[in-house]
Short mmCIF file of C-alpha atoms in Angstrom, two decimals:
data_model
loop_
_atom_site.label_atom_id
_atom_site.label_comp_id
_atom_site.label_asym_id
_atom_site.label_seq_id
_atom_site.Cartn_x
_atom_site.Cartn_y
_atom_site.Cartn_z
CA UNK A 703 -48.48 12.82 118.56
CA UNK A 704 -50.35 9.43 118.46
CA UNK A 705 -53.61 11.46 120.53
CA UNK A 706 -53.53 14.06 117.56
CA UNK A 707 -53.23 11.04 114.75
CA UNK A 708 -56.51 9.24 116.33
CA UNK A 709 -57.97 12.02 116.85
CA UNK A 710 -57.34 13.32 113.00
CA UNK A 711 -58.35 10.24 111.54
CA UNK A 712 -61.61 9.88 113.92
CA UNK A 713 -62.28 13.43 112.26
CA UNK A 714 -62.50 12.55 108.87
CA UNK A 715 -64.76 9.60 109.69
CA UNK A 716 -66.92 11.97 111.01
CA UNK A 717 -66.91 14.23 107.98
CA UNK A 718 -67.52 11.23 105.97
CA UNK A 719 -70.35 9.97 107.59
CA UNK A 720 -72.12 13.42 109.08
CA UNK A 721 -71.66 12.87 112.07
CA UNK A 722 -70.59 15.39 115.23
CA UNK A 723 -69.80 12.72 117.83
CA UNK A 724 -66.02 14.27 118.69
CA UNK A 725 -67.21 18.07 117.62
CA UNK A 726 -66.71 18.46 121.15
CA UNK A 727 -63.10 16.99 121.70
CA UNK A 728 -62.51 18.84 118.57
CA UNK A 729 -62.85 21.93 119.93
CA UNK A 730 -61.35 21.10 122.84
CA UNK A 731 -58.20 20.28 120.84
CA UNK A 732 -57.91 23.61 119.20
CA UNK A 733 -58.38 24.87 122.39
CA UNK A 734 -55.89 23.65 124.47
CA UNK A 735 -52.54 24.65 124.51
CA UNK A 736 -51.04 20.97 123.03
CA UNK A 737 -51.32 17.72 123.58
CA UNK A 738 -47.98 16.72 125.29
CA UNK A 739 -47.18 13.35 126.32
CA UNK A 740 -46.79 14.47 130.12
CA UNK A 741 -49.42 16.68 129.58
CA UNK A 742 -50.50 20.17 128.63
CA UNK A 743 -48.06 22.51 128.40
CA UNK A 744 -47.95 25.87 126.91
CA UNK A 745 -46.98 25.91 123.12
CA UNK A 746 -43.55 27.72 122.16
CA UNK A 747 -43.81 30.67 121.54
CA UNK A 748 -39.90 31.02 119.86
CA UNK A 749 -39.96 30.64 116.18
CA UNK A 750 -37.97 27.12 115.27
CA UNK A 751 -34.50 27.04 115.16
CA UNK A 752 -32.08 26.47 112.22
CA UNK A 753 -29.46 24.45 112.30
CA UNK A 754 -26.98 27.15 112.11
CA UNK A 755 -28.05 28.51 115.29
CA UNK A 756 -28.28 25.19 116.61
CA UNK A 757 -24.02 24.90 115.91
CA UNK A 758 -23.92 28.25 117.49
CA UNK A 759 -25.74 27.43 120.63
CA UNK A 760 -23.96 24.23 121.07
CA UNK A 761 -20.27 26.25 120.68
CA UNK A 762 -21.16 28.34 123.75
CA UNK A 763 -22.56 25.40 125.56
CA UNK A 764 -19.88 23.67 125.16
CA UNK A 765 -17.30 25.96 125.97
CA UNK A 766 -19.06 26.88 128.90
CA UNK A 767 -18.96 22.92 130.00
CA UNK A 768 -15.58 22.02 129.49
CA UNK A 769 -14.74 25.09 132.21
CA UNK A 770 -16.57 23.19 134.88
CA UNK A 771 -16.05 19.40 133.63
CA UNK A 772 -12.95 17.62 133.02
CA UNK A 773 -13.39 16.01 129.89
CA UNK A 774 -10.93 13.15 128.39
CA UNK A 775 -8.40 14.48 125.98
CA UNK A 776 -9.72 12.57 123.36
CA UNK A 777 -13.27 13.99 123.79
CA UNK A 778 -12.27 17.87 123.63
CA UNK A 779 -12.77 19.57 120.52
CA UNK A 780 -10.51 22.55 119.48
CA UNK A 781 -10.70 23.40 115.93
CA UNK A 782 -13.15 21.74 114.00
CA UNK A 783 -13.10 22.60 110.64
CA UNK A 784 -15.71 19.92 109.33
CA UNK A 785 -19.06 19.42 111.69
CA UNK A 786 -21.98 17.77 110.03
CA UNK A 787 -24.90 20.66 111.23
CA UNK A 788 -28.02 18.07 110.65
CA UNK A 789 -25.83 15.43 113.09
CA UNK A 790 -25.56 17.97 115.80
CA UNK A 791 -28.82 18.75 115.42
CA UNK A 792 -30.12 15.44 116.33
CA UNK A 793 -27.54 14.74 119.01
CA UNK A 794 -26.77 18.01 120.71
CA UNK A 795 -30.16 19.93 120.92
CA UNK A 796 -32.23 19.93 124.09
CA UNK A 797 -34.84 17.84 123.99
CA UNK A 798 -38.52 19.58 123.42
CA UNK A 799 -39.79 21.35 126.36
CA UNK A 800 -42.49 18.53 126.65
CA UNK A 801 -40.08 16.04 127.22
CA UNK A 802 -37.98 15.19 130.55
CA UNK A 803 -34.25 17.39 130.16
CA UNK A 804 -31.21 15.29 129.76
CA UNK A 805 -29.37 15.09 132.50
CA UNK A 806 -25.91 16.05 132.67
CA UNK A 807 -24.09 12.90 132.36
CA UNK A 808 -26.41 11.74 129.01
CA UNK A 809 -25.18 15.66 127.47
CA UNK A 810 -21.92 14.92 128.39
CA UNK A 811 -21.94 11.51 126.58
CA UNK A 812 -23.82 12.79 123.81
CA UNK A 813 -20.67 15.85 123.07
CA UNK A 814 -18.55 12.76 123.60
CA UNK A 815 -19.91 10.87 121.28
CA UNK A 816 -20.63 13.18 118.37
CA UNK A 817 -16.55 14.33 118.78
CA UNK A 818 -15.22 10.84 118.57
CA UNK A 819 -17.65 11.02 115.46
CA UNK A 820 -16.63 13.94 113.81
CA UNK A 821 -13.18 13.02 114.40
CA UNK A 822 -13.29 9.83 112.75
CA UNK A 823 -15.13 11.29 109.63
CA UNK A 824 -12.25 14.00 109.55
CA UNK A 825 -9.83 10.70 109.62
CA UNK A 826 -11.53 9.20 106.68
CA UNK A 827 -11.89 11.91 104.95
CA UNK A 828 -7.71 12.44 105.47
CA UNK A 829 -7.32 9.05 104.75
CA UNK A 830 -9.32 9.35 101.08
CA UNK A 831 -7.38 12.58 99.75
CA UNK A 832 -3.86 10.75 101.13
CA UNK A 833 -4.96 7.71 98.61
CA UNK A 834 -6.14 10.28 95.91
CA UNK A 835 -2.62 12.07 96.39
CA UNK A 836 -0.98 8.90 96.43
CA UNK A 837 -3.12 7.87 93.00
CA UNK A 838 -2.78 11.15 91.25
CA UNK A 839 1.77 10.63 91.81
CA UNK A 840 1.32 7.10 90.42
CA UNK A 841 -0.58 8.47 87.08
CA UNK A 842 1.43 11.56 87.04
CA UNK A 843 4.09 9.15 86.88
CA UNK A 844 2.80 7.23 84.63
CA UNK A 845 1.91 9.91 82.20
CA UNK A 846 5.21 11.27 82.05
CA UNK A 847 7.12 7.63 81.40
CA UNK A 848 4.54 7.85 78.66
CA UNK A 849 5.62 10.65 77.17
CA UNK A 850 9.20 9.66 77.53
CA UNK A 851 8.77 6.40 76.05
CA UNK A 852 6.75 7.94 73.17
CA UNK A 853 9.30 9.96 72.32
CA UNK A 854 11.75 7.04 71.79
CA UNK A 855 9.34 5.28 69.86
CA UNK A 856 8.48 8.20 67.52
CA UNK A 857 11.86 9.28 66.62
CA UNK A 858 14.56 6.36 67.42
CA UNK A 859 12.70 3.35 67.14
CA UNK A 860 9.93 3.66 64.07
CA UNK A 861 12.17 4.91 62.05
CA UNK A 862 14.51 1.98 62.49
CA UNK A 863 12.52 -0.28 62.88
CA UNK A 864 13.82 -3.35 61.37
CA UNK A 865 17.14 -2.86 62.36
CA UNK A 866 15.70 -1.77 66.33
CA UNK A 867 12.84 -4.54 67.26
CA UNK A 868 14.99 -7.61 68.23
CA UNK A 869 17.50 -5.47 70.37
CA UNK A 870 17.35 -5.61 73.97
CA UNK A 871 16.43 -2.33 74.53
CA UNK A 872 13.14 -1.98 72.40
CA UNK A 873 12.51 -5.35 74.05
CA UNK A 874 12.14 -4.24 77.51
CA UNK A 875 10.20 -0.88 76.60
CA UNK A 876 8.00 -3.02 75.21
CA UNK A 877 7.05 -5.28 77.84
CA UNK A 878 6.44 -1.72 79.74
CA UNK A 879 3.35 -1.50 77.37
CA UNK A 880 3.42 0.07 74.29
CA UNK A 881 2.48 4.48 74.64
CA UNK A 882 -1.50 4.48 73.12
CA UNK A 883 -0.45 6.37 70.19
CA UNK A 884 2.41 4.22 68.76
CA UNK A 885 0.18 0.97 69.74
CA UNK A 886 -1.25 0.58 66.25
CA UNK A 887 1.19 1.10 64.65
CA UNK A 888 3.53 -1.36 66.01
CA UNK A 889 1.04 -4.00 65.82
CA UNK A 890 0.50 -3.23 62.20
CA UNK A 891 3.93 -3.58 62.41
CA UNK A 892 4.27 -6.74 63.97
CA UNK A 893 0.97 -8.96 62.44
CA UNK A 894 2.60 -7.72 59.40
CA UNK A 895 0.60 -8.38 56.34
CA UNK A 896 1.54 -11.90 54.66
CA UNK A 897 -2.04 -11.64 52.79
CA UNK A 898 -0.64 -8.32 51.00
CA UNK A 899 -3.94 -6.78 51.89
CA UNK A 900 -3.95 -3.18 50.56
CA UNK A 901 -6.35 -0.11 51.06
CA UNK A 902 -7.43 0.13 47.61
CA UNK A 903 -8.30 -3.82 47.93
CA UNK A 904 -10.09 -3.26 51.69
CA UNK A 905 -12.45 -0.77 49.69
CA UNK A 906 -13.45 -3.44 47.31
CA UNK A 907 -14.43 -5.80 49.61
CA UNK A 908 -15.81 -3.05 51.85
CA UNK A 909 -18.18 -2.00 49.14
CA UNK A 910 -18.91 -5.57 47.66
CA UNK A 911 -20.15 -6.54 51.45
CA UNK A 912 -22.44 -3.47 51.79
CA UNK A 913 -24.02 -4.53 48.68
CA UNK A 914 -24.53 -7.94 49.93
CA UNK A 915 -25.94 -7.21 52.84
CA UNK A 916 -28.04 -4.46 51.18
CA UNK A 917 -29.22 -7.63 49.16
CA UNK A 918 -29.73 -9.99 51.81
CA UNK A 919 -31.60 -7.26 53.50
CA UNK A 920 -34.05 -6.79 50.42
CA UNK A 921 -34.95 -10.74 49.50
CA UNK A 922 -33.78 -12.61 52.75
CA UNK A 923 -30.92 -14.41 50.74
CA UNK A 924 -28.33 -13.83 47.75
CA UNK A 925 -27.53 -15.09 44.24
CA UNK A 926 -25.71 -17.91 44.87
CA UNK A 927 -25.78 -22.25 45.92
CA UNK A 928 -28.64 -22.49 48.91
CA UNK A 929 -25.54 -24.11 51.13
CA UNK A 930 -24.01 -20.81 50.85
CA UNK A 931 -26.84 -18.65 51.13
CA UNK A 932 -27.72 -20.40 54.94
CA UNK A 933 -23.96 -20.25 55.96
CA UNK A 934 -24.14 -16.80 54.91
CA UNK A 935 -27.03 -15.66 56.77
CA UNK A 936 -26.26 -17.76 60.05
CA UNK A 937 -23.09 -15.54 59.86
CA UNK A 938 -25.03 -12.47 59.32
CA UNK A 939 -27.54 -13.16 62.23
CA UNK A 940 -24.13 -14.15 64.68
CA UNK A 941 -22.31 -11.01 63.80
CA UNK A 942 -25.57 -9.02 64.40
CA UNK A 943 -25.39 -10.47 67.71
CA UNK A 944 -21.86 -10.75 68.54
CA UNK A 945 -21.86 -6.80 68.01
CA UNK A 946 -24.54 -6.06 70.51
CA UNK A 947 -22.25 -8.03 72.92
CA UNK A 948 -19.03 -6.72 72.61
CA UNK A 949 -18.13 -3.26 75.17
CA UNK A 950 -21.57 -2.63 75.06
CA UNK A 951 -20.37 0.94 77.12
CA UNK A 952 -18.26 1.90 74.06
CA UNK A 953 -21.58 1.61 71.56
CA UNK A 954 -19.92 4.27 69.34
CA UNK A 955 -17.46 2.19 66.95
CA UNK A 956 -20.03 -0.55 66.87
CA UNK A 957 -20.96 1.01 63.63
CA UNK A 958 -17.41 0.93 61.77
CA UNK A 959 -17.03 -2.86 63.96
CA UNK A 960 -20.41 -3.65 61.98
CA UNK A 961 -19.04 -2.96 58.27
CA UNK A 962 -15.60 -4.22 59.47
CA UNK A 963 -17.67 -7.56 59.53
CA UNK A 964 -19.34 -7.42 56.57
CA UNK A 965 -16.08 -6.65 55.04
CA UNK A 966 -14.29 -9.83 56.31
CA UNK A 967 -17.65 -11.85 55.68
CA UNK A 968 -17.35 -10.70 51.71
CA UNK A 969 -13.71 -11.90 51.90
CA UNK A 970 -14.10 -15.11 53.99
CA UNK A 971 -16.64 -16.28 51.29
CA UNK A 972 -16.22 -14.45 47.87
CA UNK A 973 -12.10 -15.05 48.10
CA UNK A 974 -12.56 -18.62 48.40
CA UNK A 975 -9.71 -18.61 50.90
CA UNK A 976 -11.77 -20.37 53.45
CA UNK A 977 -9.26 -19.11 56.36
CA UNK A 978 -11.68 -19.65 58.88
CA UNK A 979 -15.33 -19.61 60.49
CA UNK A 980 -16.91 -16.19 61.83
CA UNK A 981 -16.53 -17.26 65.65
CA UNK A 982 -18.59 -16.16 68.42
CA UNK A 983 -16.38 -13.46 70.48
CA UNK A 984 -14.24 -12.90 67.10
CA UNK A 985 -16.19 -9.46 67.71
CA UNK A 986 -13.63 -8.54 70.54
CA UNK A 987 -10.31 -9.04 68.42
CA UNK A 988 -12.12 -6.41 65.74
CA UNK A 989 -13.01 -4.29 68.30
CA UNK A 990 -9.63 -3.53 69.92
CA UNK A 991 -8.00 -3.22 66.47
CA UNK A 992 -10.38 -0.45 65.75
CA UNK A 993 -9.88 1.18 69.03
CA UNK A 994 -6.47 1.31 68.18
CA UNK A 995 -5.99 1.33 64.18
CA UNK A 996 -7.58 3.30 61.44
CA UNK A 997 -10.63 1.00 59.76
CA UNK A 998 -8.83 -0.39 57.02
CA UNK A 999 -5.38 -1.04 58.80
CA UNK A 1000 -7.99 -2.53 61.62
CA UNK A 1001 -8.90 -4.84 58.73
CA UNK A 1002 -5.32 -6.07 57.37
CA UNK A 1003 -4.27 -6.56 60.58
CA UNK A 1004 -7.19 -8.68 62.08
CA UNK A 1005 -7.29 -10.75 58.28
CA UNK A 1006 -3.25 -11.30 59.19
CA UNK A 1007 -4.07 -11.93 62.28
CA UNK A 1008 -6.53 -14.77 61.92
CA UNK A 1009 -4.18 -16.37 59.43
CA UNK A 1010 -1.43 -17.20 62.11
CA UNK A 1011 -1.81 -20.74 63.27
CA UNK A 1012 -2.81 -20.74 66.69
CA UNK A 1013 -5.35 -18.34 66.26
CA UNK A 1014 -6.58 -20.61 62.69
CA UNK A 1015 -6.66 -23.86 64.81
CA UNK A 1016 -9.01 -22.54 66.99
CA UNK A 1017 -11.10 -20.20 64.38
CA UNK A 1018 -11.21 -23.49 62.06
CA UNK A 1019 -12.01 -25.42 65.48
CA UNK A 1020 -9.23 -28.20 64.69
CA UNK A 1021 -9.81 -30.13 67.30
CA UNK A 1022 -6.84 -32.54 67.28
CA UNK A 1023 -4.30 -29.38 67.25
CA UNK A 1024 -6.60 -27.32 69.36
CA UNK A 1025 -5.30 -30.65 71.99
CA UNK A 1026 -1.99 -30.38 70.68
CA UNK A 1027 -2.34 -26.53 72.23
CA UNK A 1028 -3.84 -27.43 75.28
CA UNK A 1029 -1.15 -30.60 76.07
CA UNK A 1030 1.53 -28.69 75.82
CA UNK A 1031 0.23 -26.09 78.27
CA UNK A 1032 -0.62 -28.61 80.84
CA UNK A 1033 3.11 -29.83 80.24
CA UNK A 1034 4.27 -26.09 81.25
CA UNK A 1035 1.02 -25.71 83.96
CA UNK A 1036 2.65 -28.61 85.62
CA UNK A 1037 5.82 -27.24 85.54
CA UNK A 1038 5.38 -23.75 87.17
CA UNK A 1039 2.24 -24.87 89.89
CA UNK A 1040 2.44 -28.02 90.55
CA UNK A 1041 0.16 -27.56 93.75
CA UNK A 1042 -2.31 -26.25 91.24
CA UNK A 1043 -2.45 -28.32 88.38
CA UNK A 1044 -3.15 -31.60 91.02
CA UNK A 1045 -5.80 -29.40 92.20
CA UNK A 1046 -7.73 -29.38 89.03
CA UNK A 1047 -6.48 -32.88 87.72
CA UNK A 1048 -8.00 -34.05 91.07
CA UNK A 1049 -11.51 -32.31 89.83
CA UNK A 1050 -10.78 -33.44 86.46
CA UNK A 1051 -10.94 -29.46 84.91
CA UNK A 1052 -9.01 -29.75 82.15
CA UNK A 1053 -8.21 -26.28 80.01
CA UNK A 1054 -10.49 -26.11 76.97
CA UNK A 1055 -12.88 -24.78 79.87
CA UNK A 1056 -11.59 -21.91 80.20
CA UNK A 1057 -8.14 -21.43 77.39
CA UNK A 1058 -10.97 -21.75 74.52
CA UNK A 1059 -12.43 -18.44 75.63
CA UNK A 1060 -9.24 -17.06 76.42
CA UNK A 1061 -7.44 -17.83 72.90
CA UNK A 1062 -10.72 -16.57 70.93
CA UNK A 1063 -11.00 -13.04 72.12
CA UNK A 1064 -6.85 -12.87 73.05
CA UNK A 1065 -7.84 -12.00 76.88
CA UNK A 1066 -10.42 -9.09 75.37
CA UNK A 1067 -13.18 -10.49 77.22
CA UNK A 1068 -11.68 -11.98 80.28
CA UNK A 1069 -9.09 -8.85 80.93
CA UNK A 1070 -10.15 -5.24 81.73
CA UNK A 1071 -9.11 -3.42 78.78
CA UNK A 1072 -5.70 -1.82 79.33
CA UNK A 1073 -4.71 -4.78 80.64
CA UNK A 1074 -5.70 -6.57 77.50
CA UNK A 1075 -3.85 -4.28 75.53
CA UNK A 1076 -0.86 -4.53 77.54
CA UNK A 1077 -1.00 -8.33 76.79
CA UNK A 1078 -1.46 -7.75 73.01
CA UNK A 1079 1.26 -5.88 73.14
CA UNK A 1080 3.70 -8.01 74.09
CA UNK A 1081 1.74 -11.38 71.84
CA UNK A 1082 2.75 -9.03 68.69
CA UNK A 1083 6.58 -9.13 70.17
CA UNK A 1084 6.13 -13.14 71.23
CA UNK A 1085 3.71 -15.05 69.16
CA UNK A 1086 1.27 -17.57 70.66
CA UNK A 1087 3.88 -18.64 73.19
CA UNK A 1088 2.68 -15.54 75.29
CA UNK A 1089 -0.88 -16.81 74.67
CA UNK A 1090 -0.05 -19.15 76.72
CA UNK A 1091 2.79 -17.92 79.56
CA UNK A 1092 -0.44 -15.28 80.30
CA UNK A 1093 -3.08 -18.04 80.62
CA UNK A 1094 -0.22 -19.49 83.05
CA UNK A 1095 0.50 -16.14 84.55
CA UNK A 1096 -3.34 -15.46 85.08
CA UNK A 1097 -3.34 -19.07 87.07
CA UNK A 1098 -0.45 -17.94 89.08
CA UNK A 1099 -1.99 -14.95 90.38
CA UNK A 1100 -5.13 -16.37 91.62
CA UNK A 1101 -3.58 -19.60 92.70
CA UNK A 1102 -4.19 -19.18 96.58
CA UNK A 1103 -7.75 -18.54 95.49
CA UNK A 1104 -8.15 -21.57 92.98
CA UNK A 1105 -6.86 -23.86 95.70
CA UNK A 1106 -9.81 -22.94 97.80
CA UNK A 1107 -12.49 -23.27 95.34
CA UNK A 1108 -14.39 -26.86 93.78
CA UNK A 1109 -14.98 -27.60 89.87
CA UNK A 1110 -17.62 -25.29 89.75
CA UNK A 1111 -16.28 -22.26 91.46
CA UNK A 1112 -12.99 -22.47 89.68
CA UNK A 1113 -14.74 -23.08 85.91
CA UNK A 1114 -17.40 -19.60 86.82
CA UNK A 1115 -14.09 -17.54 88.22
CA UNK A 1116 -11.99 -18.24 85.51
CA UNK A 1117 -14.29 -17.30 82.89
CA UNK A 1118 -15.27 -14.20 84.55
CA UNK A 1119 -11.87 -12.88 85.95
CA UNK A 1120 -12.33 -10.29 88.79
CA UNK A 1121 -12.75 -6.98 86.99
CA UNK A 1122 -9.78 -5.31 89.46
CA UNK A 1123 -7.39 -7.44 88.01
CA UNK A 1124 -3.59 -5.55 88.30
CA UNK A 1125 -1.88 -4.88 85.34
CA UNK A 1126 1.25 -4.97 87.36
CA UNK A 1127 0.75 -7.51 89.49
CA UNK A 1128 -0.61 -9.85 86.55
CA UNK A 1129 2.73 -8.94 84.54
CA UNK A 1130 5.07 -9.79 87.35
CA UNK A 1131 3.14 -13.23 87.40
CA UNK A 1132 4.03 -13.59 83.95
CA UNK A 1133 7.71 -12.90 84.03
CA UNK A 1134 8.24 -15.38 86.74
CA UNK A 1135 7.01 -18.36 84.52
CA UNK A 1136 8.65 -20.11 82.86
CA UNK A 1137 8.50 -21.48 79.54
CA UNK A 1138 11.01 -24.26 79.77
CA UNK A 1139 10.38 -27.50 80.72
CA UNK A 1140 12.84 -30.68 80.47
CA UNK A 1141 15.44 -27.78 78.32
CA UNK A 1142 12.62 -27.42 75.79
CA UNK A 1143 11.10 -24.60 75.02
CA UNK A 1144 7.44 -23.72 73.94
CA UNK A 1145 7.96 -24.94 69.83
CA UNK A 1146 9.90 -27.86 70.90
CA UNK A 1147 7.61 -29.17 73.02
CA UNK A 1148 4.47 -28.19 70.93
CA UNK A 1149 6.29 -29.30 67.88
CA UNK A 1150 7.27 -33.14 69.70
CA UNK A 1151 3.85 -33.39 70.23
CA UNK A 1152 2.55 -32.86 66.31
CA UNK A 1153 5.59 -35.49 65.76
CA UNK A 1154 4.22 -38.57 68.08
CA UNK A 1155 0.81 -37.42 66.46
CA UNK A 1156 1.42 -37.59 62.85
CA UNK A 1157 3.44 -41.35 63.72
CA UNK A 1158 0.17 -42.70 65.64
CA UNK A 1159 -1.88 -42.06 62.61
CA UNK A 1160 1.29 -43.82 60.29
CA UNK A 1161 1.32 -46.68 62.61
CA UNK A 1162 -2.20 -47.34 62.91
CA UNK A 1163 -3.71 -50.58 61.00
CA UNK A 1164 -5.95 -48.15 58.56
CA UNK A 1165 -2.48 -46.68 57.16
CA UNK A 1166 -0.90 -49.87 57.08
CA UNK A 1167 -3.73 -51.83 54.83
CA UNK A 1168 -3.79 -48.94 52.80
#
């Protein structure tokens, strides 16, 4: 082969420069029956063989062999129902007729070895379909305590539902999850609406926005004080943004999530309420609302939803109760892993590193997203106490991990949680913390702490003077 490649390439330089110095060999070359590495042998005359006949060949051959040779148990084949053709091909054909035979012990070893390899593909391959068997029961199962619970939820529970959600049942159906097509609805049901938002009112604002933004489009700014106008289209220019960023795979609600945000923009402003600022990740609370509400129910609930107080302290970015927050989760973090919280206090990692990002999107960033939803259901049972037992729950499951890692390691891990993360697993973490500490619960101790706040300020010399 490496003869006829010189010999090729010594050709064309003789085409390209007119020259007949290697006419000769050339013709000698077509001549001859082949250049062969141990010389000239006649060329084939048999037409090439397929692999098929290749498998068929081998199937005699080796049938033949294992009359005269002993082979080890493990090395027979009997039945194979699965050979790769292009493997045997390359291990069990003869070597070209220019090229020394194999001798009986290498063709031996070579049947041995492409058995023990076929075998172990058909093992993998009986391994996979066990694990797809085994994952297909777990969803079947899954699917059908769906249904189940579904049904309770559409005909006992919604229609009772004042008199059913605090009962003990209900309760532990939903920390199961809630079934995908009663989840908005109980969350509707369980933000509530303390703004008395109504459809008819959504449209208004819905309408008022697009004509903003129409505006803003048309002259670069709006009708109103110059302080506004910036705040306004700093908002506009995150929200443009923010979009772009949140489940950029599920780009086909982006356009509802768009006018949902002009919608709350035209309230935020034009109301005068001044509930909070348009946050960066805010995106990812709209988002799962309209994954799992109808536009304007999306929008009552996620107004409702901003107005509850954790969620305003950190919206508003209150610092001095955004510490209150984060004190009183240390007080339960030290509680329930001790070994871990003097792991971080010993790198100094304190939470706003990683609860800020938590809090702001409610785990829609960190968690995969039927996880996420899992832990939104059971925040619309709990309140922001469950905020916080998941932050701790999340801490609990990767503590062997955490203990392993530096400052840096454990600050990049927690805000990118590993994308496997088990619902189960995660939940079971949760239920075994515990949110009592010193026979106070989460609003006792929270609450102490606003109390020795609010008598360091009346206590301090400013106060007194004044």
């Amino acid at each position: 082969i490496l003869i006829r490649f010189l010999i090729t390439k010594l050709m064309l330089c003789d085409d390209i420069f007119g020259r007949s110095l290697f006419s000769r060999k050339q013709r000698e070359a077509q001549s001859a029956p082949g250049w062969k590495l141990f010389g000239k042998v006649p060329l084939r005359e048999s037409p090439p063989k397929d692999s098929k006949t290749i498998q068929q060949e081998y199937e005699a051959r080796a049938s033949k062999s294992d009359q005269s040779l002993s082979l080890p148990a493990q090395g027979r084949r009997k039945n194979l129902e699965f050979e790769p053709l292009s493997t045997t091909a390359l291990i069990l054909e003869d070597r070209p007729a220019n090229l020394p035979a194999k001798s009986e012990e290498e063709a031996q070893r070579h049947r041995q070895e492409y058995d023990e390899m076929v075998a172990e593909a058909k093992k993998r391959e009986l391994k996979e379909a066990q694990k797809k068997k085994k994952q297909m029961k777990e969803r079947f199962k899954q699917e059908e305590s769906i249904v189940n619970a579904m049904v309770v939820w559409n005909n006992e529970i919604l229609p009772n539902w004042e008199s059913m959600r605090g009962t003990r049942r209900v309760r532990d159906l939903w920390w199961q999850g809630l079934p995908p097509n009663v989840r908005g609805k109980v969350w509707s049901l369980a933000i509530g609406n303390e703004l008395n938002i109504t459809s008819d009112l959504y449209e208004i604002f819905l309408s008022r926005a697009k004509e903003r933004w129409k505006s803003f489009r048309e002259t670069g700014s709006e009708m109103e004080s110059d302080v506004d106008s910036a705040d306004r289209e700093s908002s506009l220019d995150l929200i443009k943004l923010d979009i772009s960023r949140t489940f950029p795979p599920l780009f086909i609600f982006q356009k509802v999530l768009f006018t949902l945000f002009l919608s709350l923009l035209w309230y935020h402003y034009n109301c005068k309420l001044k509930l909070v600022s348009l946050v960066q990740g805010m995106s990812f609370i709209a988002a799962v609302l309209i994954l799992n509400l109808e536009e304007a129910d999306a929008f009552i609930a996620f107004a409702n939803l901003l107005n509850k107080p954790c969620q305003m302290a950190f919206f508003r970015v209150d610092h001095e109760l955004m510490l209150k927050y984060f004190a009183a989760f240390e007080v339960f973090f030290e509680e329930n892993l001790p070994r871990l919280f003097n792991h971080f206090k010993s790198y100094n990692l304190t939470p706003d590193l990683y609860l800020i990002d938590w809090i702001f999107t409610l785990y829609t960033k960190s968690l995969p997203l039927d996880v996420a939803c899992r832990v939104w259901d059971v925040f619309c049972r709990d309140g922001e106490e469950f905020l916080f037992r998941t932050g701790l729950g999340i801490l609990r499951l990767y503590e062997d991990v955490l203990l392993q890692m530096d400052f840096i390691h454990i600050a990049q891990f927690l805000t990118r949680l590993p994308e496997d993360t088990p619902s189960e697993r995660l939940f079971s973490c949760i239920a075994n913390t515990q949110m009592i500490s010193s026979n106070r619960k989460w609003t006792q101790v929270f609450n102490a702490l606003i109390k020795d706040k609010e008598m360091e300020k009346s206590s301090s010399p400013t106060v007194k003077n004044t």
